[in-house]
Amino acid sequence: MSWIQVYSASNSLEAHSLKGMLESMGMDVMLKGDSLASATGELPADVVAVTLWVDVAREEKARTALQQYEAQAESLWFCPSCHEENGGSFEVCWQCSTQRDES
């Protein structure tokens, strides 16, 4: 199997979440750099980034899924009850647990 890097996560939690998402789509995923998280602050940020790697044959499918993830994450919404700003990936307000209004 030949591997290719498809994403550089902002942190280990995001990397593991995305790994799970891609694996649920039937892809084998390898993380690199996860063990370097403890060196944060001592090494440059680009060195401690956690990257996701998939089989070259699955690259296009992985990149499409990751682009959809980023588009959703960028679409902020404001809670109709408490007016708190929430990330696009949240279905309920993190502050008051009100459901996202899709209208």
Coordinates of N, CA and C in Angstrom, one line a residue:
M1 N 0.9 -1.2 0.0 CA 0.0 0.0 0.0 C 0.9 1.2 0.0
S2 N 0.5 2.2 -0.8 CA 1.3 3.4 -0.9 C 0.5 4.5 -0.3
W3 N 1.1 5.3 0.7 CA 0.4 6.2 1.5 C 0.6 7.7 1.0
I4 N -0.4 8.5 1.2 CA -0.2 9.9 0.8 C -0.9 10.8 1.9
Q5 N -0.2 11.9 2.2 CA -0.8 12.8 3.3 C -2.0 13.6 2.7
V6 N -3.1 13.6 3.4 CA -4.3 14.3 2.9 C -4.7 15.4 3.8
Y7 N -4.2 15.5 5.0 CA -4.6 16.5 5.9 C -3.6 16.8 7.0
S8 N -3.5 18.0 7.5 CA -2.7 18.4 8.7 C -3.7 19.0 9.7
A9 N -3.9 18.2 10.8 CA -4.9 18.6 11.8 C -4.3 19.7 12.7
S10 N -5.2 20.4 13.3 CA -4.8 21.5 14.2 C -4.4 21.0 15.6
N11 N -4.9 19.8 15.9 CA -4.5 19.1 17.2 C -4.8 17.6 17.1
S12 N -4.4 16.9 18.1 CA -4.6 15.5 18.2 C -6.0 15.1 18.2
L13 N -6.8 15.8 18.9 CA -8.3 15.5 19.0 C -8.9 15.6 17.6
E14 N -8.6 16.6 16.9 CA -9.2 16.8 15.6 C -8.7 15.6 14.7
A15 N -7.4 15.3 14.8 CA -6.9 14.2 14.0 C -7.6 12.9 14.2
H16 N -7.8 12.6 15.5 CA -8.4 11.3 15.8 C -9.9 11.3 15.4
S17 N -10.6 12.4 15.5 CA -11.9 12.5 15.0 C -12.0 12.3 13.5
L18 N -11.2 12.9 12.8 CA -11.2 12.8 11.3 C -10.7 11.4 10.9
K19 N -9.8 10.8 11.7 CA -9.4 9.4 11.4 C -10.6 8.5 11.5
G20 N -11.4 8.7 12.6 CA -12.6 7.9 12.8 C -13.6 8.1 11.7
M21 N -13.8 9.4 11.2 CA -14.7 9.7 10.1 C -14.3 8.9 8.9
L22 N -13.0 9.0 8.5 CA -12.6 8.4 7.3 C -12.6 6.8 7.4
E23 N -12.3 6.3 8.6 CA -12.4 4.9 8.8 C -13.8 4.4 8.6
S24 N -14.8 5.2 9.1 CA -16.2 4.8 9.0 C -16.6 4.8 7.5
M25 N -15.9 5.4 6.6 CA -16.1 5.4 5.2 C -15.4 4.3 4.5
G26 N -14.7 3.4 5.3 CA -14.0 2.3 4.7 C -12.6 2.5 4.4
M27 N -12.0 3.5 4.9 CA -10.6 3.8 4.5 C -9.6 3.5 5.7
D28 N -8.5 3.0 5.3 CA -7.4 2.8 6.3 C -6.7 4.1 6.4
V29 N -6.5 4.6 7.7 CA -5.9 5.9 7.9 C -4.7 5.7 8.9
M30 N -3.7 6.4 8.6 CA -2.5 6.4 9.5 C -2.3 7.8 9.9
L31 N -2.0 8.0 11.2 CA -1.6 9.3 11.8 C -0.1 9.4 12.0
K32 N 0.4 10.5 11.7 CA 1.9 10.7 11.9 C 2.0 12.0 12.7
G33 N 2.9 12.0 13.7 CA 3.2 13.1 14.5 C 2.4 13.2 15.8
D34 N 1.5 12.2 16.0 CA 0.7 12.2 17.2 C 1.5 12.1 18.5
S35 N 2.6 11.4 18.4 CA 3.4 11.2 19.6 C 4.3 12.4 20.0
L36 N 4.3 13.4 19.1 CA 5.1 14.6 19.3 C 4.3 15.7 20.0
A37 N 3.0 15.4 20.3 CA 2.2 16.4 20.9 C 2.8 16.9 22.3
S38 N 3.5 16.0 23.0 CA 4.0 16.4 24.3 C 5.2 17.4 24.1
A39 N 5.7 17.6 22.9 CA 6.8 18.5 22.7 C 6.3 19.9 22.3
T40 N 5.0 20.1 22.3 CA 4.4 21.4 21.9 C 5.1 22.5 22.8
G41 N 5.5 23.5 22.1 CA 6.2 24.6 22.8 C 7.7 24.6 22.7
E42 N 8.2 23.4 22.5 CA 9.6 23.2 22.4 C 10.1 23.0 21.0
L43 N 9.2 22.6 20.1 CA 9.4 22.4 18.7 C 8.6 23.3 17.9
P44 N 9.0 23.6 16.7 CA 8.1 24.5 15.8 C 6.8 23.8 15.6
A45 N 5.7 24.6 15.4 CA 4.4 24.1 15.3 C 4.2 23.2 14.1
D46 N 4.9 23.4 13.0 CA 4.8 22.6 11.8 C 5.4 21.2 12.0
V47 N 6.3 21.1 13.0 CA 6.9 19.8 13.3 C 6.0 18.9 14.1
V48 N 5.2 19.5 15.0 CA 4.4 18.7 15.9 C 2.9 18.6 15.3
A49 N 2.7 19.0 14.1 CA 1.4 18.8 13.5 C 1.1 17.3 13.4
V50 N -0.2 17.0 13.6 CA -0.6 15.6 13.4 C -1.2 15.5 12.0
T51 N -0.7 14.6 11.1 CA -1.1 14.5 9.8 C -1.8 13.2 9.5
L52 N -2.8 13.2 8.6 CA -3.5 12.1 8.2 C -3.1 11.6 6.9
W53 N -2.9 10.3 6.8 CA -2.4 9.6 5.6 C -3.3 8.5 5.2
V54 N -3.6 8.4 3.9 CA -4.5 7.3 3.3 C -3.8 6.7 2.2
D55 N -4.3 5.5 1.8 CA -3.8 4.9 0.6 C -4.1 5.8 -0.6
V56 N -3.1 5.8 -1.5 CA -3.2 6.7 -2.7 C -4.5 6.4 -3.5
A57 N -5.0 5.2 -3.5 CA -6.2 4.8 -4.2 C -7.4 5.5 -3.6
R58 N -7.3 5.9 -2.4 CA -8.5 6.5 -1.7 C -8.3 8.0 -1.5
E59 N -7.3 8.6 -2.1 CA -7.0 10.0 -1.9 C -8.1 10.9 -2.3
E60 N -8.7 10.8 -3.4 CA -9.8 11.7 -3.9 C -11.0 11.6 -2.9
K61 N -11.4 10.4 -2.5 CA -12.5 10.2 -1.6 C -12.2 10.9 -0.3
A62 N -11.0 10.7 0.2 CA -10.6 11.3 1.5 C -10.6 12.8 1.4
R63 N -10.0 13.4 0.4 CA -10.0 14.8 0.2 C -11.4 15.4 0.1
T64 N -12.3 14.8 -0.6 CA -13.6 15.3 -0.7 C -14.3 15.3 0.6
A65 N -14.2 14.2 1.4 CA -14.8 14.2 2.8 C -14.2 15.2 3.7
L66 N -12.9 15.5 3.6 CA -12.2 16.5 4.4 C -12.6 17.9 4.0
Q67 N -12.8 18.1 2.7 CA -13.3 19.4 2.3 C -14.7 19.7 2.8
Q68 N -15.5 18.7 2.8 CA -16.9 18.9 3.3 C -16.8 19.1 4.8
Y69 N -15.9 18.5 5.5 CA -15.7 18.7 7.0 C -15.3 20.2 7.2
E70 N -14.3 20.7 6.4 CA -13.9 22.0 6.6 C -15.0 23.1 6.3
A71 N -15.8 22.8 5.2 CA -16.8 23.7 4.9 C -17.9 23.8 6.0
Q72 N -18.2 22.6 6.6 CA -19.1 22.6 7.7 C -18.6 23.3 8.9
A73 N -17.3 23.1 9.2 CA -16.7 23.7 10.3 C -16.6 25.2 10.2
E74 N -16.6 25.7 9.0 CA -16.4 27.2 8.8 C -17.8 27.9 8.8
S75 N -18.9 27.1 8.7 CA -20.2 27.8 8.7 C -20.7 28.0 10.1
L76 N -20.3 29.1 10.7 CA -20.7 29.5 12.1 C -22.2 29.7 12.1
W77 N -22.8 29.5 13.2 CA -24.2 29.8 13.5 C -24.4 30.4 14.9
F78 N -25.4 31.2 15.0 CA -25.7 31.8 16.3 C -27.0 31.2 16.9
C79 N -26.9 30.9 18.2 CA -28.0 30.2 18.9 C -29.2 31.2 18.9
P80 N -30.4 30.7 18.6 CA -31.6 31.6 18.6 C -32.0 31.9 20.1
S81 N -31.5 31.1 21.1 CA -31.9 31.4 22.5 C -30.9 32.3 23.2
C82 N -29.7 31.9 23.2 CA -28.7 32.7 24.0 C -27.7 33.5 23.1
H83 N -27.9 33.4 21.8 CA -27.1 34.2 20.8 C -25.6 33.9 20.8
E84 N -25.2 32.7 21.4 CA -23.8 32.3 21.4 C -23.4 31.8 20.0
E85 N -22.1 32.1 19.7 CA -21.6 31.7 18.4 C -21.2 30.2 18.5
N86 N -21.6 29.4 17.5 CA -21.3 28.0 17.5 C -20.6 27.6 16.2
G87 N -19.7 26.6 16.2 CA -19.1 26.1 15.0 C -20.1 25.3 14.2
G88 N -19.8 25.3 12.9 CA -20.8 24.6 12.0 C -21.0 23.1 12.3
S89 N -20.0 22.5 13.0 CA -20.2 21.1 13.3 C -21.1 20.8 14.4
F90 N -21.5 21.8 15.2 CA -22.4 21.7 16.3 C -23.8 21.6 15.9
E91 N -24.6 20.6 16.3 CA -26.0 20.6 16.1 C -26.8 21.2 17.2
V92 N -26.2 21.3 18.4 CA -26.8 22.0 19.5 C -25.9 23.0 20.0
C93 N -26.4 24.1 20.6 CA -25.6 25.1 21.2 C -24.7 24.6 22.3
W94 N -23.5 24.9 22.3 CA -22.6 24.4 23.3 C -22.8 25.1 24.7
Q95 N -23.4 26.3 24.6 CA -23.7 27.0 25.8 C -25.0 26.6 26.5
C96 N -26.1 26.5 25.8 CA -27.4 26.3 26.4 C -28.1 25.0 25.9
S97 N -27.5 24.3 25.0 CA -28.1 23.0 24.4 C -29.3 23.2 23.6
T98 N -29.6 24.4 23.1 CA -30.7 24.6 22.2 C -30.3 24.0 20.8
Q99 N -31.3 23.4 20.2 CA -31.1 22.8 18.8 C -30.8 23.9 17.8
R100 N -30.0 23.6 16.9 CA -29.6 24.5 15.8 C -30.9 24.7 14.9
D101 N -31.2 25.9 14.6 CA -32.3 26.3 13.8 C -31.9 26.3 12.3
E102 N -32.4 25.3 11.5 CA -32.0 25.1 10.2 C -32.7 26.1 9.2
S103 N -33.6 26.9 9.6 CA -34.3 27.8 8.7 C -33.5 29.0 8.3

